[in-house]
Short mmCIF file of C-alpha atoms in Angstrom, two decimals:
data_model
loop_
_atom_site.label_atom_id
_atom_site.label_comp_id
_atom_site.label_asym_id
_atom_site.label_seq_id
_atom_site.Cartn_x
_atom_site.Cartn_y
_atom_site.Cartn_z
CA MET A 4 -55.32 -21.22 20.54
CA THR A 5 -53.09 -19.50 17.97
CA LYS A 6 -50.19 -17.63 19.57
CA ILE A 7 -48.52 -14.61 17.95
CA LEU A 8 -45.32 -12.93 19.15
CA VAL A 9 -45.14 -9.17 18.50
CA ILE A 10 -41.69 -7.56 18.78
CA ARG A 11 -41.06 -3.86 19.42
CA PHE A 12 -38.19 -2.92 21.75
CA SER A 13 -38.10 0.89 21.49
CA ALA A 14 -38.53 3.80 21.48
CA LEU A 15 -41.22 4.68 24.02
CA GLY A 16 -43.29 6.78 21.60
CA ASP A 17 -43.08 4.22 18.80
CA THR A 18 -44.02 1.45 21.21
CA ALA A 19 -46.99 3.49 22.42
CA LEU A 20 -48.21 3.71 18.82
CA LEU A 21 -48.36 -0.09 18.81
CA VAL A 22 -50.92 -0.23 21.63
CA PRO A 23 -54.09 0.72 19.70
CA VAL A 24 -53.14 -1.66 16.88
CA VAL A 25 -52.70 -4.59 19.24
CA ARG A 26 -55.97 -3.69 20.98
CA TYR A 27 -57.83 -3.63 17.67
CA TRP A 28 -56.33 -6.95 16.59
CA ALA A 29 -56.97 -8.66 19.93
CA GLU A 30 -60.61 -7.55 19.97
CA ARG A 31 -61.10 -8.89 16.44
CA HIS A 32 -59.42 -12.21 17.30
CA PRO A 33 -60.35 -13.24 20.86
CA ASP A 34 -59.24 -16.80 20.07
CA THR A 35 -55.65 -15.62 19.42
CA GLU A 36 -53.11 -14.97 22.17
CA VAL A 37 -50.81 -12.03 21.52
CA THR A 38 -47.51 -11.69 23.39
CA ILE A 39 -45.81 -8.29 23.28
CA LEU A 40 -42.03 -8.52 23.56
CA SER A 41 -40.57 -5.15 24.56
CA ARG A 42 -38.41 -3.45 27.17
CA GLN A 43 -39.57 -4.25 30.68
CA GLN A 44 -40.03 -0.56 31.56
CA TYR A 45 -42.73 -0.27 28.89
CA ALA A 46 -44.99 -2.86 30.51
CA GLY A 47 -47.31 -0.13 31.81
CA LEU A 48 -48.38 0.69 28.25
CA PHE A 49 -50.10 -2.68 27.81
CA LEU A 50 -52.07 -3.09 31.05
CA ASP A 51 -55.56 -2.15 29.83
CA LEU A 52 -55.74 -4.41 26.80
CA PRO A 53 -58.02 -7.42 26.17
CA ALA A 54 -57.47 -10.58 28.20
CA ASN A 55 -55.81 -12.36 25.28
CA VAL A 56 -52.83 -9.95 25.33
CA ARG A 57 -49.83 -10.62 27.56
CA PHE A 58 -46.48 -8.86 28.00
CA ALA A 59 -42.95 -10.30 28.01
CA GLY A 60 -40.19 -8.00 29.25
CA ALA A 61 -36.65 -7.89 27.84
CA ASP A 62 -33.61 -6.61 29.71
CA LEU A 63 -31.54 -5.36 26.75
CA LYS A 64 -28.92 -3.71 28.97
CA GLY A 65 -28.42 -6.72 31.19
CA ARG A 66 -29.36 -10.36 30.77
CA HIS A 67 -30.53 -9.98 27.18
CA ARG A 68 -27.74 -7.74 25.93
CA GLY A 69 -25.97 -8.69 22.68
CA ARG A 70 -26.44 -11.78 20.52
CA LYS A 71 -25.88 -14.23 23.38
CA GLY A 72 -28.40 -12.28 25.41
CA LEU A 73 -30.93 -12.60 22.63
CA ASP A 74 -30.36 -16.36 22.59
CA LEU A 75 -31.19 -16.34 26.32
CA LEU A 76 -34.26 -14.26 25.55
CA LEU A 77 -35.47 -16.93 23.11
CA GLU A 78 -35.14 -19.47 25.89
CA ASP A 79 -36.93 -17.22 28.38
CA ILE A 80 -39.97 -16.69 26.15
CA ASP A 81 -39.93 -20.30 24.85
CA LEU A 82 -39.75 -19.89 21.09
CA ARG A 83 -41.57 -23.15 20.44
CA GLN A 84 -44.91 -21.91 21.78
CA PHE A 85 -45.52 -19.35 19.01
CA ASP A 86 -47.29 -19.93 15.71
CA ALA A 87 -46.30 -16.63 14.05
CA VAL A 88 -44.04 -13.62 14.64
CA ALA A 89 -44.74 -9.95 13.85
CA ASP A 90 -41.57 -7.84 13.81
CA MET A 91 -42.77 -4.28 14.37
CA HIS A 92 -39.25 -2.88 14.82
CA GLY A 93 -37.10 -3.91 11.88
CA VAL A 94 -33.71 -3.51 13.64
CA TRP A 95 -30.91 -6.04 14.04
CA ARG A 96 -32.22 -7.39 17.36
CA SER A 97 -35.74 -8.00 16.13
CA ARG A 98 -34.49 -9.29 12.78
CA TYR A 99 -32.18 -11.76 14.54
CA LEU A 100 -35.05 -13.14 16.61
CA THR A 101 -37.31 -13.24 13.56
CA LEU A 102 -34.69 -15.09 11.53
CA ARG A 103 -34.19 -17.68 14.27
CA MET A 104 -37.91 -18.31 14.30
CA ALA A 105 -38.20 -18.39 10.51
CA LEU A 106 -35.51 -21.09 10.42
CA ARG A 107 -37.84 -23.18 12.57
CA GLY A 108 -40.57 -22.79 9.98
CA ILE A 109 -42.58 -20.20 11.92
CA PRO A 110 -44.36 -17.62 9.67
CA THR A 111 -43.00 -14.09 10.11
CA ALA A 112 -43.67 -10.58 8.85
CA THR A 113 -41.56 -7.44 9.31
CA ILE A 114 -42.53 -3.77 9.23
CA ARG A 115 -41.77 -1.88 6.02
CA LYS A 116 -40.17 1.44 6.83
CA ASP A 117 -40.03 2.76 3.27
CA ARG A 118 -36.57 4.23 3.77
CA ILE A 119 -36.37 5.41 0.17
CA GLN A 120 -39.57 7.43 0.56
CA ARG A 121 -38.23 8.86 3.83
CA PHE A 122 -35.05 9.91 2.06
CA LEU A 123 -37.02 11.62 -0.69
CA LEU A 124 -39.19 13.43 1.87
CA THR A 125 -36.26 14.76 3.90
CA HIS A 126 -34.44 15.90 0.77
CA GLY A 127 -37.33 17.84 -0.73
CA LEU A 128 -38.05 15.28 -3.43
CA ARG A 129 -41.39 14.06 -2.07
CA HIS A 130 -44.28 16.23 -0.91
CA LYS A 131 -46.91 13.68 0.08
CA PRO A 132 -47.39 12.31 3.63
CA LEU A 133 -45.91 8.93 4.46
CA ARG A 134 -48.10 6.15 5.78
CA PRO A 135 -48.65 6.60 9.55
CA VAL A 136 -46.55 4.28 11.68
CA TRP A 137 -49.56 2.75 13.40
CA GLN A 138 -50.96 1.83 9.97
CA ARG A 139 -47.63 0.18 9.13
CA TYR A 140 -48.07 -1.93 12.26
CA ALA A 141 -51.55 -2.91 11.08
CA ASP A 142 -50.05 -3.83 7.70
CA VAL A 143 -47.74 -6.33 9.41
CA PHE A 144 -50.71 -8.09 11.00
CA GLU A 145 -52.50 -8.12 7.65
CA ARG A 146 -49.55 -9.68 5.81
CA LEU A 147 -48.99 -12.20 8.57
CA THR A 148 -52.58 -13.41 8.83
CA ALA A 149 -54.31 -12.16 5.65
CA ASP A 150 -56.81 -10.26 7.84
CA LYS A 151 -58.09 -7.56 5.46
CA GLY A 152 -60.21 -6.15 8.26
CA MET A 153 -57.21 -4.33 9.71
CA ARG A 154 -57.73 -1.74 6.96
CA LYS A 155 -60.91 -0.64 8.72
CA MET A 156 -58.93 0.50 11.74
CA CYS A 157 -58.49 4.00 10.32
CA SER A 158 -62.24 4.58 10.02
CA SER A 159 -62.79 3.46 13.62
CA MET A 160 -59.99 5.58 15.08
CA PRO A 161 -61.26 7.64 18.05
CA LYS A 162 -60.44 11.35 18.03
CA ALA A 163 -58.58 12.88 20.95
CA THR A 164 -60.57 15.53 22.82
CA ASP A 165 -60.22 18.39 25.29
CA ARG A 166 -61.18 17.72 28.90
CA GLU A 167 -63.52 20.69 29.15
CA ASN A 168 -64.00 20.33 32.92
CA SER A 169 -60.26 20.58 33.61
CA ASN A 170 -58.20 23.73 34.04
CA GLU A 171 -54.83 21.96 33.84
CA ILE A 172 -52.55 22.18 30.80
CA GLY A 173 -49.69 19.74 30.34
CA ILE A 174 -46.44 20.94 28.76
CA ALA A 175 -43.69 18.58 27.56
CA PRO A 176 -40.95 20.73 25.97
CA PHE A 177 -38.22 18.08 25.73
CA ALA A 178 -37.46 15.47 23.10
CA ALA A 179 -34.76 12.91 22.38
CA HIS A 180 -32.97 15.16 19.88
CA LYS A 181 -32.28 18.89 19.64
CA GLY A 182 -33.98 19.19 16.28
CA LYS A 183 -37.39 18.71 17.89
CA GLN A 184 -36.92 20.33 21.30
CA TYR A 185 -38.58 23.65 22.03
CA PRO A 186 -36.17 26.20 23.59
CA ILE A 187 -36.64 26.33 27.34
CA GLU A 188 -36.75 30.15 27.42
CA LYS A 189 -39.72 30.04 25.02
CA THR A 190 -41.30 27.30 27.10
CA GLU A 191 -41.08 29.57 30.12
CA GLU A 192 -42.93 32.26 28.20
CA VAL A 193 -45.68 29.75 27.37
CA VAL A 194 -45.95 28.85 31.06
CA ARG A 195 -46.12 32.52 32.04
CA CYS A 196 -48.88 33.28 29.53
CA LEU A 197 -50.98 30.26 30.51
CA THR A 198 -50.74 30.90 34.25
CA GLU A 199 -51.68 34.55 33.69
CA GLN A 200 -54.78 33.31 31.88
CA GLY A 201 -55.72 31.29 34.94
CA TYR A 202 -54.57 27.83 33.88
CA SER A 203 -52.66 25.41 36.08
CA VAL A 204 -49.61 23.90 34.39
CA LEU A 205 -48.07 20.45 34.70
CA LEU A 206 -44.52 20.10 33.31
CA PHE A 207 -43.65 16.68 31.90
CA GLY A 208 -40.17 15.31 31.26
CA GLY A 209 -37.64 12.73 32.37
CA GLY A 210 -33.97 12.37 33.22
CA ASP A 211 -31.89 14.28 35.76
CA GLU A 212 -31.16 17.30 33.57
CA GLU A 213 -34.77 17.72 32.51
CA ARG A 214 -35.92 17.25 36.11
CA THR A 215 -33.67 20.09 37.27
CA VAL A 216 -34.85 22.47 34.55
CA LEU A 217 -38.53 21.74 35.15
CA HIS A 218 -38.16 21.98 38.92
CA ARG A 219 -36.67 25.46 38.64
CA LEU A 220 -39.33 26.50 36.16
CA ALA A 221 -42.13 25.30 38.45
CA GLU A 222 -40.68 27.30 41.36
CA ARG A 223 -40.93 30.55 39.37
CA TYR A 224 -44.65 30.40 38.62
CA GLU A 225 -47.75 29.85 40.71
CA ASN A 226 -50.06 26.93 39.90
CA THR A 227 -47.18 25.16 38.13
CA ARG A 228 -45.92 21.71 39.08
CA SER A 229 -43.07 19.55 37.82
CA VAL A 230 -44.25 15.99 37.18
CA PRO A 231 -40.75 14.45 37.56
CA ASP A 232 -40.72 15.74 41.15
CA MET A 233 -43.78 13.57 41.84
CA GLN A 234 -41.76 10.40 41.10
CA LEU A 235 -44.64 8.68 39.31
CA SER A 236 -44.59 5.42 37.40
CA LEU A 237 -45.29 5.41 33.67
CA ARG A 238 -48.81 4.26 34.37
CA GLU A 239 -49.39 7.02 36.93
CA GLU A 240 -48.13 9.67 34.51
CA MET A 241 -50.57 8.45 31.89
CA ALA A 242 -53.40 8.65 34.44
CA LEU A 243 -52.37 12.24 35.12
CA MET A 244 -52.45 13.01 31.40
CA LYS A 245 -55.94 11.58 31.16
CA ASP A 246 -57.31 14.23 33.54
CA ILE A 247 -55.73 17.36 32.03
CA ARG A 248 -57.47 19.67 29.58
CA LEU A 249 -54.88 19.18 26.84
CA MET A 250 -51.16 18.58 26.33
CA ILE A 251 -48.62 20.83 24.64
CA SER A 252 -45.85 18.56 23.41
CA MET A 253 -43.06 18.25 20.93
CA ASP A 254 -42.79 15.33 18.49
CA SER A 255 -41.93 13.10 21.44
CA ALA A 256 -43.10 10.20 23.58
CA ASN A 257 -45.36 12.44 25.65
CA MET A 258 -47.43 13.23 22.55
CA HIS A 259 -48.06 9.51 22.10
CA LEU A 260 -48.70 8.81 25.77
CA ALA A 261 -51.32 11.57 25.87
CA SER A 262 -52.81 10.15 22.67
CA LEU A 263 -53.20 6.73 24.29
CA VAL A 264 -55.45 8.18 26.98
CA GLY A 265 -57.46 10.22 24.46
CA THR A 266 -56.13 13.66 25.42
CA ARG A 267 -55.83 16.25 22.68
CA VAL A 268 -52.27 17.38 21.96
CA VAL A 269 -51.15 20.73 20.58
CA SER A 270 -47.95 19.42 19.04
CA VAL A 271 -44.96 21.61 18.20
CA TRP A 272 -42.76 20.48 15.29
CA GLY A 273 -39.25 21.57 14.43
CA ALA A 274 -36.88 19.59 12.21
CA THR A 275 -39.39 16.75 11.88
CA HIS A 276 -42.85 16.92 10.31
CA PRO A 277 -46.28 15.28 10.76
CA MET A 278 -45.96 14.04 7.16
CA THR A 279 -43.33 11.52 8.31
CA GLY A 280 -46.09 9.40 9.86
CA PHE A 281 -45.39 10.02 13.55
CA LEU A 282 -48.37 12.21 14.44
CA GLY A 283 -50.07 10.97 17.61
CA TYR A 284 -52.86 8.40 17.22
CA GLY A 285 -56.20 10.19 17.00
CA GLN A 286 -54.61 13.66 16.85
CA SER A 287 -55.51 16.31 14.29
CA ILE A 288 -53.16 17.97 11.84
CA ASP A 289 -54.96 21.20 12.76
CA ASP A 290 -53.35 21.00 16.21
CA CYS A 291 -49.82 20.91 14.78
CA VAL A 292 -47.83 24.13 15.31
CA GLN A 293 -45.00 24.42 12.81
CA ARG A 294 -43.19 26.71 10.41
CA ASN A 295 -43.56 26.30 6.68
CA LEU A 296 -39.92 26.18 5.63
CA PRO A 297 -38.46 24.62 2.46
CA CYS A 298 -35.82 22.82 4.52
CA ARG A 299 -38.40 20.92 6.58
CA PRO A 300 -38.38 18.11 7.32
CA CYS A 301 -34.62 17.66 7.32
CA SER A 302 -34.73 14.35 9.20
CA ILE A 303 -37.19 11.70 10.34
CA TYR A 304 -36.11 11.64 13.98
CA GLY A 305 -34.68 15.15 14.47
CA ASN A 306 -31.19 13.76 15.10
CA LYS A 307 -29.33 15.57 12.31
CA LYS A 308 -27.47 18.86 12.57
CA CYS A 309 -29.20 21.96 11.23
CA ARG A 310 -27.68 22.74 7.82
CA TYR A 311 -27.90 26.45 8.64
CA GLY A 312 -26.84 26.13 12.26
CA ASP A 313 -29.67 28.24 13.71
CA TRP A 314 -32.60 25.79 14.11
CA HIS A 315 -34.84 28.38 12.50
CA CYS A 316 -37.62 25.78 12.39
CA LEU A 317 -37.96 26.05 16.18
CA ASP A 318 -38.28 29.82 16.11
CA ILE A 319 -41.97 29.57 16.94
CA ALA A 320 -43.47 32.38 18.97
CA PRO A 321 -44.84 31.27 22.37
CA GLU A 322 -47.91 33.41 21.66
CA GLU A 323 -48.73 31.19 18.69
CA ILE A 324 -48.83 28.11 20.91
CA VAL A 325 -50.86 29.88 23.59
CA ALA A 326 -53.29 31.16 20.96
CA ASN A 327 -53.85 27.58 19.80
CA VAL A 328 -54.74 26.58 23.35
CA SER A 329 -57.06 29.57 23.75
CA GLU A 330 -58.82 28.76 20.48
CA ARG A 331 -59.52 25.26 21.74
CA SER A 332 -61.00 26.71 24.93
CA LEU A 333 -63.18 29.10 22.91
CA VAL A 334 -64.45 26.24 20.74
CA ALA A 335 -65.35 24.28 23.88
CA ILE A 336 -67.29 27.26 25.29
CA VAL A 337 -69.21 27.72 22.03
CA LYS A 338 -70.11 24.01 22.00
CA ARG A 339 -71.45 24.20 25.56
CA ILE A 340 -73.54 27.32 24.75
CA THR A 341 -74.91 25.68 21.61
CA THR A 342 -75.87 22.58 23.61
CA LEU A 343 -77.66 24.66 26.25
CA ASP A 344 -79.58 26.65 23.61
CA SER A 345 -80.76 23.50 21.91
#
């Protein structure tokens, strides 16, 4: 059996985007064993994949930290067992491992991030969307194995949907960087509007500071719960997302986690932009809430300072987000009526 090592250490959202690509590949090649090498805490992402997919955890803050730690990692995963390596990360850690394997004569392929095109996009010199990240992952498999069938993945991509029988709305207002984090006072207004309309709200987030903010917010409104207070595992949070009506999320990991379980996401974009290729798998551009400003996008990851100092891109009215949710509900009602009439 051919054995392929797939490397992607972080971040959570980017790693989540890898899941549907690996699933598609593994289903097409049941005689190939795929080993995902990633952070141990991401193991829950890869539990429901075909039997020929396995997971290998890396402790990048402990045993596998630094170059010597990566050498130990090569020993732990037994480099000699693999026939090919797909580097889906393209950072120094993954490149070091890939180089070590290439020196042993093992075929390798590394993701192409098109940094020049990203630069042009964030400086107003390009106005066309970049290739989606999940398609870039598929490209790596294609270059590594000459499997042209990976190009068909786009046409077979399932679309995320509303859970019409659920009255729960998920809200994930936080993100890794300020440039793509919705102001908490506006988030509170969204919660207030939704609860007044009869929805129950689940607040998603992580970390001590986020936990405190969400806990206080949940205490202020009826039918509102803070998910961090439930102390769920990654897998349990994803199961919770699978049962909600839809998710309201920033350009963050929660958008991608909801996408993995097929839940529609109303995504809110600030400094970043869906054109950068990070829109959730199966999500629609019509569900993206954003301001049409000439300075957007100013960065790929939202980690740069606002050139004007006011984050005007995040000045999105809560009513606009709530209206998007309400429109989805109206569409669902019309569909049900149409079905009954027919």
